[in-house]
Amino acid sequence: MILKDKVVIVTGAGPGMGQALCKGAAAEGAKVVVSARSVDAIEAIVAEIGAKGGEAIAVRCDVTSVDDCNALAKAALDKWGHIDGMVHSAYYHPDWANLEAHSIDQLTQVLDVVAVGGLRMAQAVIPTMKAQGSGSIVNISTLATRKPMPGEGGYAMAKSALNQLSRQLAVELGGTGIRVNTALMGWMDGVPLQQFFASMGEGGNAFRKQRASEIPVGHIPVDADCAKAVYFLLSDYASEVTGAMLDVNGGDWVAA
């Protein structure tokens, strides 16, 4: 249990990676603050964690609101008195479109949720982590920031800004005991991707097999397994790691 007794906040605890992060962190011994905009969704995750003997609380948070982000950090402190980790996984994906004709409103929104939202959350937890002399921030990013994909430019722009946020904070917070790292996810097998393949009808299974064959590990990584890399970055095993961008995409970033 590499996160035993650590208090970890997770933003964007929706279907897929967000849920996997919360449940897995609890299984690794963390006390988890589960957050997203949907109260029903986060309360269901907390109930499942509790049924398995874990500890978690549900706190609604819209990361585009400074007040919500500060309230989220306060809820963790009020419940457990410290904050050891914060994972920024809040998600918004604009329409697939080439940048030359992309909706500026949607680009503004994804930047606000992903990049500026990451900064809001960092600002909310940094004072506590500084006072403790320790803390780990992990920002969830994407393979698309290394490997441009048609139609993915808007999302990749926002995640690229998040990547730089991690690097910048890692330097600015040097000597405080706070580490800041990024995990770059690629295609992940979980509920959202399964729904995507199902929406393709008869061609979905063939496309799944094709995509899996193009990834060096030979399969589409499972979201719950990808989440394990985040637990490492949160844990004391990564005590000497900061400013890193860890590819958690089955080697897809090096594939042609």
Short mmCIF file of C-alpha atoms in Angstrom, two decimals:
data_model
loop_
_atom_site.label_atom_id
_atom_site.label_comp_id
_atom_site.label_asym_id
_atom_site.label_seq_id
_atom_site.Cartn_x
_atom_site.Cartn_y
_atom_site.Cartn_z
CA MET A 1 0.00 0.00 0.00
CA ILE A 2 2.22 2.77 -1.31
CA LEU A 3 -0.23 5.56 -0.39
CA LYS A 4 -1.08 4.42 3.13
CA ASP A 5 -2.58 7.27 5.19
CA LYS A 6 -1.90 9.89 2.52
CA VAL A 7 -4.69 12.36 1.79
CA VAL A 8 -5.15 12.66 -1.97
CA ILE A 9 -7.48 14.98 -3.88
CA VAL A 10 -8.62 13.84 -7.35
CA THR A 11 -10.38 16.26 -9.70
CA GLY A 12 -12.47 15.07 -12.64
CA ALA A 13 -13.61 11.81 -11.06
CA GLY A 14 -15.83 10.86 -13.97
CA PRO A 15 -16.09 7.59 -15.91
CA GLY A 16 -12.76 6.12 -16.94
CA MET A 17 -9.45 7.37 -15.58
CA GLY A 18 -10.94 9.63 -12.88
CA GLN A 19 -12.88 6.80 -11.26
CA ALA A 20 -9.97 4.40 -11.65
CA LEU A 21 -7.66 6.87 -9.91
CA CYS A 22 -9.97 7.29 -6.93
CA LYS A 23 -10.69 3.61 -6.41
CA GLY A 24 -7.10 2.55 -6.93
CA ALA A 25 -5.69 5.23 -4.64
CA ALA A 26 -8.06 4.10 -1.90
CA ALA A 27 -6.98 0.48 -2.42
CA GLU A 28 -3.39 1.68 -1.98
CA GLY A 29 -4.30 3.10 1.43
CA ALA A 30 -5.03 6.74 0.58
CA LYS A 31 -7.81 8.79 2.08
CA VAL A 32 -9.40 10.14 -1.10
CA VAL A 33 -11.21 13.39 -1.74
CA VAL A 34 -13.34 12.55 -4.78
CA SER A 35 -14.37 15.57 -6.83
CA ALA A 36 -16.22 16.36 -10.03
CA ARG A 37 -19.21 18.45 -11.05
CA SER A 38 -21.66 15.54 -10.79
CA VAL A 39 -22.66 14.93 -7.16
CA ASP A 40 -24.34 11.62 -7.94
CA ALA A 41 -21.24 10.28 -9.68
CA ILE A 42 -18.79 11.16 -6.91
CA GLU A 43 -21.10 9.92 -4.16
CA ALA A 44 -21.35 6.57 -5.95
CA ILE A 45 -17.56 6.31 -6.07
CA VAL A 46 -17.28 7.15 -2.37
CA ALA A 47 -19.91 4.52 -1.53
CA GLU A 48 -18.00 1.88 -3.49
CA ILE A 49 -14.72 2.81 -1.78
CA GLY A 50 -16.40 2.67 1.63
CA ALA A 51 -17.95 -0.73 0.90
CA LYS A 52 -14.44 -2.08 0.34
CA GLY A 53 -13.14 -0.66 3.61
CA GLY A 54 -11.55 2.49 2.23
CA GLU A 55 -11.92 6.12 3.29
CA ALA A 56 -13.23 8.82 0.98
CA ILE A 57 -15.38 11.92 0.87
CA ALA A 58 -17.27 13.45 -2.05
CA VAL A 59 -16.87 17.17 -2.71
CA ARG A 60 -18.44 18.81 -5.75
CA CYS A 61 -15.97 21.03 -7.60
CA ASP A 62 -15.96 22.94 -10.85
CA VAL A 63 -12.27 23.66 -11.49
CA THR A 64 -13.16 26.81 -13.44
CA SER A 65 -14.17 28.36 -10.10
CA VAL A 66 -11.47 29.61 -7.70
CA ASP A 67 -13.98 29.39 -4.83
CA ASP A 68 -14.78 25.74 -5.63
CA CYS A 69 -11.09 24.82 -5.79
CA ASN A 70 -10.38 26.50 -2.47
CA ALA A 71 -13.41 24.83 -0.91
CA LEU A 72 -12.18 21.46 -2.14
CA ALA A 73 -8.82 21.92 -0.45
CA LYS A 74 -10.55 23.15 2.73
CA ALA A 75 -12.79 20.06 2.81
CA ALA A 76 -9.71 17.81 2.76
CA LEU A 77 -8.13 19.80 5.61
CA ASP A 78 -11.33 19.88 7.65
CA LYS A 79 -11.68 16.10 7.35
CA TRP A 80 -8.09 14.91 7.72
CA GLY A 81 -5.88 17.89 8.56
CA HIS A 82 -3.38 17.56 5.73
CA ILE A 83 -3.09 17.22 1.94
CA ASP A 84 -0.37 14.94 0.62
CA GLY A 85 -1.33 14.67 -3.02
CA MET A 86 -3.43 16.35 -5.68
CA VAL A 87 -4.23 14.79 -9.04
CA HIS A 88 -5.67 17.14 -11.63
CA SER A 89 -7.71 15.02 -14.01
CA ALA A 90 -10.64 17.36 -14.75
CA TYR A 91 -11.81 16.77 -18.31
CA TYR A 92 -13.38 18.66 -21.14
CA HIS A 93 -12.89 17.75 -24.79
CA PRO A 94 -13.82 20.22 -27.53
CA ASP A 95 -15.23 19.03 -30.84
CA TRP A 96 -12.80 17.25 -33.11
CA ALA A 97 -11.76 19.89 -35.63
CA ASN A 98 -8.71 21.30 -37.37
CA LEU A 99 -7.42 24.40 -35.64
CA GLU A 100 -7.84 26.60 -38.71
CA ALA A 101 -11.60 26.35 -38.27
CA HIS A 102 -11.88 25.51 -34.58
CA SER A 103 -14.47 27.08 -32.28
CA ILE A 104 -12.62 29.71 -30.26
CA ASP A 105 -15.22 29.45 -27.50
CA GLN A 106 -14.50 25.72 -27.13
CA LEU A 107 -10.75 26.34 -27.15
CA THR A 108 -11.18 28.90 -24.41
CA GLN A 109 -13.26 26.43 -22.40
CA VAL A 110 -10.78 23.55 -22.65
CA LEU A 111 -7.91 25.83 -21.68
CA ASP A 112 -9.95 27.03 -18.70
CA VAL A 113 -10.76 23.52 -17.47
CA VAL A 114 -7.50 21.74 -18.22
CA ALA A 115 -4.70 24.30 -17.92
CA VAL A 116 -6.06 27.18 -15.86
CA GLY A 117 -8.05 24.69 -13.78
CA GLY A 118 -4.79 22.93 -13.00
CA LEU A 119 -3.29 26.19 -11.79
CA ARG A 120 -6.35 27.00 -9.68
CA MET A 121 -6.08 23.63 -7.97
CA ALA A 122 -2.34 23.98 -7.48
CA GLN A 123 -2.83 27.39 -5.90
CA ALA A 124 -5.47 25.89 -3.61
CA VAL A 125 -3.18 23.16 -2.22
CA ILE A 126 0.28 24.76 -2.34
CA PRO A 127 -0.04 26.81 0.89
CA THR A 128 -0.86 23.66 2.89
CA MET A 129 1.85 21.62 1.22
CA LYS A 130 4.41 24.39 1.85
CA ALA A 131 3.47 24.50 5.52
CA GLN A 132 3.88 20.72 5.73
CA GLY A 133 7.16 20.79 3.82
CA SER A 134 5.90 18.06 1.49
CA GLY A 135 3.36 17.28 -1.19
CA SER A 136 2.94 15.81 -4.66
CA ILE A 137 0.96 17.31 -7.55
CA VAL A 138 0.31 15.13 -10.59
CA ASN A 139 -1.28 16.58 -13.72
CA ILE A 140 -2.92 14.16 -16.15
CA SER A 141 -1.97 14.95 -19.73
CA THR A 142 -2.10 13.23 -23.09
CA LEU A 143 -0.07 11.48 -25.74
CA ALA A 144 -1.42 14.06 -28.20
CA THR A 145 1.04 16.62 -26.81
CA ARG A 146 3.90 14.46 -28.12
CA LYS A 147 2.24 12.99 -31.19
CA PRO A 148 -0.04 15.45 -33.06
CA MET A 149 -3.27 13.89 -34.26
CA PRO A 150 -5.70 15.36 -36.82
CA GLY A 151 -8.64 17.04 -35.12
CA GLU A 152 -7.07 16.84 -31.65
CA GLY A 153 -5.35 20.22 -31.76
CA GLY A 154 -7.60 22.08 -29.34
CA TYR A 155 -7.35 19.42 -26.63
CA ALA A 156 -3.59 19.05 -27.20
CA MET A 157 -3.10 22.82 -26.90
CA ALA A 158 -4.68 22.82 -23.45
CA LYS A 159 -2.79 19.75 -22.27
CA SER A 160 0.48 21.22 -23.59
CA ALA A 161 -0.14 24.26 -21.40
CA LEU A 162 -0.73 21.85 -18.49
CA ASN A 163 2.61 20.16 -19.24
CA GLN A 164 4.36 23.51 -19.00
CA LEU A 165 2.51 24.32 -15.79
CA SER A 166 4.02 21.20 -14.22
CA ARG A 167 7.54 22.07 -15.32
CA GLN A 168 7.23 25.68 -14.25
CA LEU A 169 5.86 24.82 -10.81
CA ALA A 170 8.52 22.15 -10.30
CA VAL A 171 11.17 24.85 -10.64
CA GLU A 172 9.32 27.58 -8.76
CA LEU A 173 8.60 25.27 -5.83
CA GLY A 174 12.15 23.97 -5.59
CA GLY A 175 13.23 23.49 -1.98
CA THR A 176 9.68 23.50 -0.58
CA GLY A 177 9.28 19.72 -0.54
CA ILE A 178 6.54 19.90 -3.18
CA ARG A 179 7.00 17.79 -6.30
CA VAL A 180 5.08 18.42 -9.53
CA ASN A 181 4.93 15.87 -12.34
CA THR A 182 2.88 14.97 -15.41
CA ALA A 183 1.53 11.63 -16.62
CA LEU A 184 0.86 11.43 -20.36
CA MET A 185 -1.97 9.04 -21.11
CA GLY A 186 -2.84 7.62 -24.50
CA TRP A 187 -5.61 5.30 -25.61
CA MET A 188 -7.06 3.70 -22.48
CA ASP A 189 -9.38 0.74 -22.24
CA GLY A 190 -12.27 1.65 -19.99
CA VAL A 191 -15.93 2.65 -20.13
CA PRO A 192 -15.51 5.75 -22.37
CA LEU A 193 -13.43 3.92 -24.97
CA GLN A 194 -15.70 0.88 -24.89
CA GLN A 195 -18.64 3.16 -25.60
CA PHE A 196 -16.71 4.75 -28.46
CA PHE A 197 -16.02 1.39 -30.10
CA ALA A 198 -19.65 0.35 -29.58
CA SER A 199 -20.79 3.52 -31.35
CA MET A 200 -18.89 2.40 -34.45
CA GLY A 201 -21.13 -0.63 -34.89
CA GLU A 202 -19.70 -3.67 -36.66
CA GLY A 203 -16.44 -1.90 -37.42
CA GLY A 204 -15.70 -1.17 -33.77
CA ASN A 205 -14.10 -4.50 -32.93
CA ALA A 206 -11.89 -4.42 -36.01
CA PHE A 207 -10.72 -0.92 -35.18
CA ARG A 208 -9.98 -1.96 -31.60
CA LYS A 209 -7.75 -4.78 -32.85
CA GLN A 210 -6.00 -2.48 -35.32
CA ARG A 211 -5.34 0.18 -32.67
CA ALA A 212 -4.06 -2.45 -30.22
CA SER A 213 -1.64 -3.84 -32.81
CA GLU A 214 -0.12 -0.36 -33.31
CA ILE A 215 0.79 0.06 -29.62
CA PRO A 216 4.19 -1.42 -28.64
CA VAL A 217 2.87 -3.27 -25.56
CA GLY A 218 0.49 -5.11 -27.89
CA HIS A 219 -2.79 -4.00 -26.36
CA ILE A 220 -4.72 -0.89 -25.42
CA PRO A 221 -3.63 -0.05 -21.86
CA VAL A 222 -6.34 -0.47 -19.23
CA ASP A 223 -7.22 2.74 -17.38
CA ALA A 224 -6.89 1.11 -13.93
CA ASP A 225 -3.38 -0.06 -14.83
CA CYS A 226 -2.38 3.36 -16.17
CA ALA A 227 -3.52 4.85 -12.87
CA LYS A 228 -0.81 2.84 -11.06
CA ALA A 229 1.84 5.11 -12.54
CA VAL A 230 0.09 8.06 -10.91
CA TYR A 231 0.20 6.33 -7.52
CA PHE A 232 3.96 5.98 -7.98
CA LEU A 233 4.32 9.71 -8.68
CA LEU A 234 2.22 10.49 -5.60
CA SER A 235 4.17 8.10 -3.41
CA ASP A 236 7.42 8.33 -1.47
CA TYR A 237 8.98 6.02 -4.07
CA ALA A 238 9.08 9.06 -6.36
CA SER A 239 10.63 11.32 -3.70
CA GLU A 240 13.41 12.38 -6.09
CA VAL A 241 11.17 12.91 -9.13
CA THR A 242 9.88 16.35 -10.06
CA GLY A 243 9.33 18.17 -13.34
CA ALA A 244 9.03 14.83 -15.15
CA MET A 245 6.72 13.90 -18.00
CA LEU A 246 6.02 10.18 -17.68
CA ASP A 247 4.55 8.44 -20.72
CA VAL A 248 1.87 5.99 -19.59
CA ASN A 249 0.59 4.96 -23.01
CA GLY A 250 2.06 1.56 -23.74
CA GLY A 251 4.92 3.06 -25.73
CA ASP A 252 2.49 4.57 -28.23
CA TRP A 253 4.47 7.83 -28.15
CA VAL A 254 7.45 6.19 -29.89
CA ALA A 255 5.39 4.29 -32.48
CA ALA A 256 5.22 5.60 -36.02
#
